[in-house]
Amino acid sequence: MINKLVSNELMDLVQKSMDASALQHKVLSNNLANVDTPGFKRSEVIFGEKLKQAVEGRSRSSAELDVAKTDDRHMGIGLERKSLGEIQPEVLTENNSSLRNDRNNVDIDVEMSKLAQNTVLFNTLAQITQQQFSQLKSAIREGR
């Protein structure tokens, strides 16, 4: 029962985004730790674009006719909604570039900038979570 109170589409979206942001922080920290390691190739988390495409696809398909595939032998027509639970962050390593003679492609300024952006994103998501729980707490206390 309590699961239904704290679990809704917004909170699922925030949870997925926080998980991806935490993973991004680990990846960026690893990149920064290896800024002087010869041959090291930077990695990056791909999640935001996947999430944007899924949300846009859901909003497009909700305006169209809902079609369900009732048998595996039926052909799909591309209107099936992708759930947010299916979207997973992906870590990609950038192997095709080098900034220096030692084949390392980590730019400390770029990584620090991305780390600052990620910190702001995570803090914003944490505030959204806090607001959702404050509303739930207020409802439990009957507005007092």
Coordinates of C-alpha atoms in Angstrom, one line a residue:
M1 CA 0.0 0.0 0.0
I2 CA 2.7 2.5 0.9
N3 CA 4.4 1.6 -2.4
K4 CA 1.5 3.1 -4.3
L5 CA 1.6 6.3 -2.3
V6 CA 5.2 7.0 -3.1
S7 CA 5.4 5.4 -6.5
N8 CA 4.0 7.3 -9.4
E9 CA 5.3 8.2 -12.9
L10 CA 7.0 11.4 -11.7
M11 CA 8.8 9.6 -8.9
D12 CA 9.8 6.7 -11.2
L13 CA 11.3 9.3 -13.6
V14 CA 13.1 11.1 -10.8
Q15 CA 14.5 7.8 -9.4
K16 CA 15.8 6.7 -12.8
S17 CA 17.3 10.1 -13.4
M18 CA 19.0 10.1 -10.0
D19 CA 20.4 6.7 -10.6
A20 CA 21.8 7.8 -13.9
S21 CA 23.2 11.0 -12.4
A22 CA 25.0 8.9 -9.7
L23 CA 26.5 6.7 -12.4
Q24 CA 27.5 9.8 -14.3
H25 CA 29.3 11.1 -11.2
K26 CA 31.3 7.9 -10.9
V27 CA 32.2 7.9 -14.5
L28 CA 33.3 11.6 -14.5
S29 CA 35.3 11.0 -11.3
N30 CA 37.0 8.1 -13.0
N31 CA 37.8 10.3 -16.0
L32 CA 39.3 13.0 -13.7
A33 CA 41.3 10.4 -11.7
N34 CA 42.9 9.2 -15.0
V35 CA 43.6 12.6 -16.6
D36 CA 47.3 11.9 -16.6
T37 CA 47.2 8.2 -17.4
P38 CA 48.7 7.5 -20.8
G39 CA 46.3 5.8 -23.2
F40 CA 43.3 6.3 -21.0
K41 CA 40.0 6.9 -22.9
R42 CA 37.2 8.9 -21.3
S43 CA 33.8 7.4 -20.7
E44 CA 30.3 9.1 -20.6
V45 CA 26.9 8.0 -19.5
I46 CA 24.1 8.2 -22.2
F47 CA 20.8 8.6 -20.5
G48 CA 19.3 12.0 -21.1
E49 CA 18.7 11.6 -24.8
K50 CA 17.2 8.1 -24.3
L51 CA 14.8 9.6 -21.7
K52 CA 13.9 12.5 -23.9
Q53 CA 13.1 10.2 -26.8
A54 CA 11.0 7.9 -24.6
V55 CA 9.0 10.8 -23.2
E56 CA 8.5 12.4 -26.6
G57 CA 7.4 9.0 -28.0
R58 CA 4.9 8.5 -25.2
S59 CA 3.4 11.9 -25.7
R60 CA 3.2 11.3 -29.5
S61 CA 1.6 7.9 -29.1
S62 CA -0.9 9.2 -26.5
A63 CA -2.3 11.5 -29.1
E64 CA -2.7 8.7 -31.6
L65 CA -4.8 5.6 -31.5
D66 CA -3.9 3.1 -28.8
V67 CA -3.1 -0.3 -30.5
A68 CA -2.2 -3.4 -28.6
K69 CA -0.4 -6.4 -30.0
T70 CA -2.6 -9.3 -28.8
D71 CA -0.7 -12.1 -30.6
D72 CA 3.0 -12.7 -31.3
R73 CA 2.1 -13.4 -35.0
H74 CA 0.6 -9.9 -35.4
M75 CA 2.7 -7.2 -37.0
G76 CA 3.4 -4.1 -34.8
I77 CA 2.7 -0.7 -36.1
G78 CA 5.1 1.3 -33.9
L79 CA 2.6 2.8 -31.5
E80 CA 3.5 0.7 -28.5
R81 CA 4.6 2.8 -25.5
K82 CA 7.9 2.2 -24.0
S83 CA 7.8 2.2 -20.2
L84 CA 10.2 4.4 -18.3
G85 CA 11.4 1.2 -16.5
E86 CA 12.9 -0.1 -19.7
I87 CA 15.2 2.9 -20.1
Q88 CA 18.7 2.2 -18.7
P89 CA 21.8 4.4 -18.6
E90 CA 24.6 3.3 -20.9
V91 CA 28.3 3.9 -20.3
L92 CA 30.2 4.6 -23.6
T93 CA 33.9 4.9 -23.9
E94 CA 35.2 7.4 -26.5
N95 CA 37.9 5.4 -28.2
N96 CA 38.2 7.4 -31.5
S97 CA 39.9 10.6 -30.2
S98 CA 43.1 11.7 -28.6
L99 CA 43.9 15.1 -27.2
R100 CA 47.6 14.5 -26.4
N101 CA 50.6 12.6 -27.6
D102 CA 50.1 9.9 -24.9
R103 CA 46.7 9.0 -26.5
N104 CA 44.7 10.2 -23.5
N105 CA 41.5 12.1 -24.5
V106 CA 40.5 13.5 -21.1
D107 CA 40.1 17.3 -21.0
I108 CA 40.1 18.4 -17.3
D109 CA 38.1 21.6 -18.1
V110 CA 35.3 19.7 -19.9
E111 CA 35.1 17.0 -17.2
M112 CA 34.9 19.6 -14.4
S113 CA 32.2 21.4 -16.3
K114 CA 30.2 18.2 -16.8
L115 CA 30.7 17.3 -13.1
A116 CA 29.3 20.7 -12.1
Q117 CA 26.3 20.3 -14.4
N118 CA 25.7 16.8 -13.0
T119 CA 25.8 18.1 -9.4
V120 CA 23.2 20.7 -10.2
L121 CA 21.0 18.1 -11.9
F122 CA 21.3 15.7 -8.9
N123 CA 20.5 18.5 -6.4
T124 CA 17.5 19.5 -8.4
L125 CA 16.2 15.9 -8.5
A126 CA 16.8 15.6 -4.7
Q127 CA 14.7 18.8 -4.2
I128 CA 11.9 17.3 -6.3
T129 CA 12.0 14.2 -4.2
Q130 CA 11.9 16.2 -1.0
Q131 CA 8.9 18.2 -2.2
Q132 CA 7.0 15.0 -3.1
F133 CA 7.6 13.5 0.4
S134 CA 6.7 16.9 2.0
Q135 CA 3.3 16.7 0.2
L136 CA 2.8 13.2 1.3
K137 CA 3.7 14.1 4.9
S138 CA 1.3 17.0 4.8
A139 CA -1.5 14.7 3.5
I140 CA -0.8 12.2 6.3
R141 CA -1.0 15.0 8.9
E142 CA -4.2 16.3 7.2
G143 CA -2.6 19.6 6.2
R144 CA -1.3 20.5 9.7

